Amino acid sequence: MRQSRVINETKVLVIGGGDGGVLREVARYASVEHIDMCEIDKMVVDVSKQYFPNVAIGFEDPRVNLVIGDGVAFLKNAAEGSYDAVIVDSSDPIGPAKELFEKPFFQSVARALRPGGVVCTQAESLWLHMDIIEDIVSNCRDIFKGSVNYAWTSVPTYPSGVIGFMLC
């Protein structure tokens, strides 16, 4: 599985995921030397630290650089080839998160990735959002050369009980 590829990465960017769950999982790997995290809503981070400390534990890791701001703008300013992996843990494509599902965003991700880098992004439920998924797949195939795969997992609290991911 491609997931094992990420544990050998040294510099990771997490966009969104203010609860800290993705950050906690990335921080488990000693091979990761630096983690930038860009979260648009400081309150999400603060509430998670206060009420979900077992999820938010990754914020305490000294390798973490937390930036409160817009992930789209953050990526536009990232140096070319600066990340081994980009993980996007976003909300649905409504309001500020809408841009995280559009072609210019994926182009910024590709520019920020080192050769051979990987991206994993939230890609909605195949039972409810096939039109959005088709757009994401199309954009990713145009931009990322190589493997572009949709995967899903069961999350009973999500609408339809599943959430999808795009792995490139």
mmCIF file of C-alpha atoms in Angstrom:
data_model
loop_
_atom_site.group_PDB
_atom_site.id
_atom_site.type_symbol
_atom_site.label_atom_id
_atom_site.label_comp_id
_atom_site.label_asym_id
_atom_site.label_seq_id
_atom_site.Cartn_x
_atom_site.Cartn_y
_atom_site.Cartn_z
ATOM 1 C CA MET A 1 0.000 0.000 0.000
ATOM 2 C CA ARG A 2 1.231 3.529 -0.709
ATOM 3 C CA GLN A 3 0.672 4.535 2.918
ATOM 4 C CA SER A 4 3.946 2.846 3.869
ATOM 5 C CA ARG A 5 5.736 5.240 1.484
ATOM 6 C CA VAL A 6 4.915 8.217 3.720
ATOM 7 C CA ILE A 7 6.787 6.884 6.763
ATOM 8 C CA ASN A 8 10.080 7.382 4.912
ATOM 9 C CA GLU A 9 9.364 11.039 4.250
ATOM 10 C CA THR A 10 11.245 13.726 6.125
ATOM 11 C CA LYS A 11 9.220 16.892 5.521
ATOM 12 C CA VAL A 12 5.430 16.775 5.662
ATOM 13 C CA LEU A 13 2.728 19.417 5.220
ATOM 14 C CA VAL A 14 -0.698 18.950 6.790
ATOM 15 C CA ILE A 15 -3.431 21.313 5.617
ATOM 16 C CA GLY A 16 -6.476 21.428 7.867
ATOM 17 C CA GLY A 17 -6.916 18.738 10.467
ATOM 18 C CA GLY A 18 -7.121 21.198 13.339
ATOM 19 C CA ASP A 19 -8.227 18.443 15.711
ATOM 20 C CA GLY A 20 -4.660 17.110 15.513
ATOM 21 C CA GLY A 21 -5.493 13.515 14.565
ATOM 22 C CA VAL A 22 -3.502 13.469 11.318
ATOM 23 C CA LEU A 23 -0.683 15.358 13.015
ATOM 24 C CA ARG A 24 -0.593 12.770 15.826
ATOM 25 C CA GLU A 25 -0.260 9.954 13.290
ATOM 26 C CA VAL A 26 2.454 11.657 11.214
ATOM 27 C CA ALA A 27 4.426 12.510 14.375
ATOM 28 C CA ARG A 28 4.603 8.799 15.295
ATOM 29 C CA TYR A 29 7.382 8.316 12.718
ATOM 30 C CA ALA A 30 10.937 9.187 13.746
ATOM 31 C CA SER A 31 11.933 9.494 10.074
ATOM 32 C CA VAL A 32 9.783 12.638 9.795
ATOM 33 C CA GLU A 33 12.083 15.547 10.576
ATOM 34 C CA HIS A 34 9.726 18.495 10.102
ATOM 35 C CA ILE A 35 5.944 18.926 9.990
ATOM 36 C CA ASP A 36 4.279 22.134 8.834
ATOM 37 C CA MET A 37 0.602 22.324 9.677
ATOM 38 C CA CYS A 38 -1.655 25.035 8.293
ATOM 39 C CA GLU A 39 -5.090 25.284 9.928
ATOM 40 C CA ILE A 40 -7.493 28.106 9.109
ATOM 41 C CA ASP A 41 -9.365 28.089 12.444
ATOM 42 C CA LYS A 42 -7.375 28.549 15.666
ATOM 43 C CA MET A 43 -10.457 27.760 17.732
ATOM 44 C CA VAL A 44 -10.532 24.196 16.354
ATOM 45 C CA VAL A 45 -6.953 23.687 17.557
ATOM 46 C CA ASP A 46 -7.649 25.238 20.968
ATOM 47 C CA VAL A 47 -10.839 23.244 21.545
ATOM 48 C CA SER A 48 -9.137 20.011 20.515
ATOM 49 C CA LYS A 49 -6.221 20.654 22.871
ATOM 50 C CA GLN A 50 -8.634 21.362 25.728
ATOM 51 C CA TYR A 51 -11.241 18.626 25.208
ATOM 52 C CA PHE A 52 -9.452 15.973 23.116
ATOM 53 C CA PRO A 53 -5.865 15.932 24.424
ATOM 54 C CA ASN A 54 -5.257 12.356 23.265
ATOM 55 C CA VAL A 55 -6.038 13.417 19.692
ATOM 56 C CA ALA A 56 -4.235 16.763 19.923
ATOM 57 C CA ILE A 57 -1.031 15.355 21.437
ATOM 58 C CA GLY A 58 0.889 15.915 18.179
ATOM 59 C CA PHE A 59 0.783 19.683 18.688
ATOM 60 C CA GLU A 60 3.320 19.203 21.489
ATOM 61 C CA ASP A 61 5.893 17.627 19.165
ATOM 62 C CA PRO A 62 8.919 19.931 18.656
ATOM 63 C CA ARG A 63 9.055 19.061 14.922
ATOM 64 C CA VAL A 64 5.704 20.781 14.390
ATOM 65 C CA ASN A 65 5.399 24.280 12.988
ATOM 66 C CA LEU A 66 1.736 25.320 13.374
ATOM 67 C CA VAL A 67 0.556 28.138 11.124
ATOM 68 C CA ILE A 68 -2.922 29.568 11.589
ATOM 69 C CA GLY A 69 -3.984 30.674 8.141
ATOM 70 C CA ASP A 70 -5.389 29.780 4.766
ATOM 71 C CA GLY A 71 -3.915 26.560 3.372
ATOM 72 C CA VAL A 72 -4.348 27.733 -0.220
ATOM 73 C CA ALA A 73 -2.297 30.877 0.448
ATOM 74 C CA PHE A 74 0.253 28.886 2.458
ATOM 75 C CA LEU A 75 0.849 26.510 -0.448
ATOM 76 C CA LYS A 76 1.115 29.348 -2.971
ATOM 77 C CA ASN A 77 3.996 30.728 -0.884
ATOM 78 C CA ALA A 78 5.704 27.360 -0.302
ATOM 79 C CA ALA A 79 9.030 26.844 -1.995
ATOM 80 C CA GLU A 80 9.032 24.551 -5.007
ATOM 81 C CA GLY A 81 9.886 20.965 -4.097
ATOM 82 C CA SER A 82 9.799 21.611 -0.366
ATOM 83 C CA TYR A 83 7.681 18.651 0.842
ATOM 84 C CA ASP A 84 7.899 14.895 0.645
ATOM 85 C CA ALA A 85 4.216 14.497 1.516
ATOM 86 C CA VAL A 86 1.169 16.741 1.625
ATOM 87 C CA ILE A 87 -1.894 15.590 3.555
ATOM 88 C CA VAL A 88 -5.119 17.564 3.236
ATOM 89 C CA ASP A 89 -7.621 16.935 6.037
ATOM 90 C CA SER A 90 -10.280 19.394 4.981
ATOM 91 C CA SER A 91 -13.950 19.933 5.480
ATOM 92 C CA ASP A 92 -16.422 19.561 2.622
ATOM 93 C CA PRO A 93 -16.016 21.761 -0.488
ATOM 94 C CA ILE A 94 -18.206 24.571 0.818
ATOM 95 C CA GLY A 95 -17.093 28.073 1.798
ATOM 96 C CA PRO A 96 -13.360 28.484 2.432
ATOM 97 C CA ALA A 97 -12.641 24.770 1.820
ATOM 98 C CA LYS A 98 -14.023 24.932 -1.746
ATOM 99 C CA GLU A 99 -10.648 26.029 -3.120
ATOM 100 C CA LEU A 100 -9.012 22.887 -1.673
ATOM 101 C CA PHE A 101 -10.908 20.848 -4.262
ATOM 102 C CA GLU A 102 -10.049 22.930 -7.344
ATOM 103 C CA LYS A 103 -7.378 22.517 -10.011
ATOM 104 C CA PRO A 104 -5.219 25.537 -9.018
ATOM 105 C CA PHE A 105 -4.869 24.095 -5.520
ATOM 106 C CA PHE A 106 -3.717 20.724 -6.838
ATOM 107 C CA GLN A 107 -1.237 22.549 -9.090
ATOM 108 C CA SER A 108 0.165 24.292 -6.003
ATOM 109 C CA VAL A 109 0.431 20.941 -4.223
ATOM 110 C CA ALA A 110 2.316 19.431 -7.165
ATOM 111 C CA ARG A 111 4.708 22.391 -7.250
ATOM 112 C CA ALA A 112 5.395 22.087 -3.508
ATOM 113 C CA LEU A 113 6.107 18.343 -3.675
ATOM 114 C CA ARG A 114 9.592 16.990 -4.234
ATOM 115 C CA PRO A 115 9.980 14.480 -7.092
ATOM 116 C CA GLY A 116 8.452 11.229 -5.893
ATOM 117 C CA GLY A 117 6.407 13.021 -3.243
ATOM 118 C CA VAL A 118 2.907 11.917 -2.313
ATOM 119 C CA VAL A 119 -0.373 13.653 -1.624
ATOM 120 C CA CYS A 120 -3.436 12.407 0.219
ATOM 121 C CA THR A 121 -6.528 14.573 0.225
ATOM 122 C CA GLN A 122 -10.068 14.255 1.508
ATOM 123 C CA ALA A 123 -12.237 13.242 -1.446
ATOM 124 C CA GLU A 124 -15.820 12.892 -0.216
ATOM 125 C CA SER A 125 -18.206 9.937 -0.211
ATOM 126 C CA LEU A 126 -18.620 7.883 -3.346
ATOM 127 C CA TRP A 127 -22.272 7.331 -2.410
ATOM 128 C CA LEU A 128 -23.137 11.030 -2.259
ATOM 129 C CA HIS A 129 -20.615 13.079 -4.222
ATOM 130 C CA MET A 130 -19.654 11.230 -7.395
ATOM 131 C CA ASP A 131 -19.574 14.492 -9.385
ATOM 132 C CA ILE A 132 -17.031 16.006 -6.977
ATOM 133 C CA ILE A 133 -14.959 12.813 -6.994
ATOM 134 C CA GLU A 134 -14.921 12.741 -10.806
ATOM 135 C CA ASP A 135 -13.622 16.330 -10.849
ATOM 136 C CA ILE A 136 -10.915 15.527 -8.290
ATOM 137 C CA VAL A 137 -9.816 12.427 -10.225
ATOM 138 C CA SER A 138 -9.728 14.384 -13.483
ATOM 139 C CA ASN A 139 -7.698 17.224 -11.966
ATOM 140 C CA CYS A 140 -5.276 14.850 -10.275
ATOM 141 C CA ARG A 141 -4.727 12.810 -13.436
ATOM 142 C CA ASP A 142 -3.955 16.019 -15.340
ATOM 143 C CA ILE A 143 -1.507 17.264 -12.713
ATOM 144 C CA PHE A 144 0.115 14.308 -10.966
ATOM 145 C CA LYS A 145 2.018 11.913 -13.133
ATOM 146 C CA GLY A 146 1.890 8.300 -12.033
ATOM 147 C CA SER A 147 -0.536 6.671 -9.673
ATOM 148 C CA VAL A 148 -3.852 8.429 -8.914
ATOM 149 C CA ASN A 149 -6.193 6.382 -6.756
ATOM 150 C CA TYR A 150 -9.451 6.892 -4.911
ATOM 151 C CA ALA A 151 -9.804 4.988 -1.639
ATOM 152 C CA TRP A 152 -12.453 5.005 1.053
ATOM 153 C CA THR A 153 -12.966 3.931 4.617
ATOM 154 C CA SER A 154 -15.936 3.471 6.913
ATOM 155 C CA VAL A 155 -16.637 6.319 9.318
ATOM 156 C CA PRO A 156 -20.069 5.735 10.848
ATOM 157 C CA THR A 157 -20.479 9.378 11.933
ATOM 158 C CA TYR A 158 -20.088 10.713 8.373
ATOM 159 C CA PRO A 159 -23.020 11.024 5.956
ATOM 160 C CA SER A 160 -23.414 7.668 4.190
ATOM 161 C CA GLY A 161 -20.963 6.115 6.659
ATOM 162 C CA VAL A 162 -17.894 6.458 4.416
ATOM 163 C CA ILE A 163 -15.287 9.053 3.535
ATOM 164 C CA GLY A 164 -12.966 8.963 0.552
ATOM 165 C CA PHE A 165 -9.359 9.926 -0.089
ATOM 166 C CA MET A 166 -7.407 10.688 -3.208
ATOM 167 C CA LEU A 167 -3.884 9.268 -3.159
ATOM 168 C CA CYS A 168 -1.394 10.527 -5.738
#
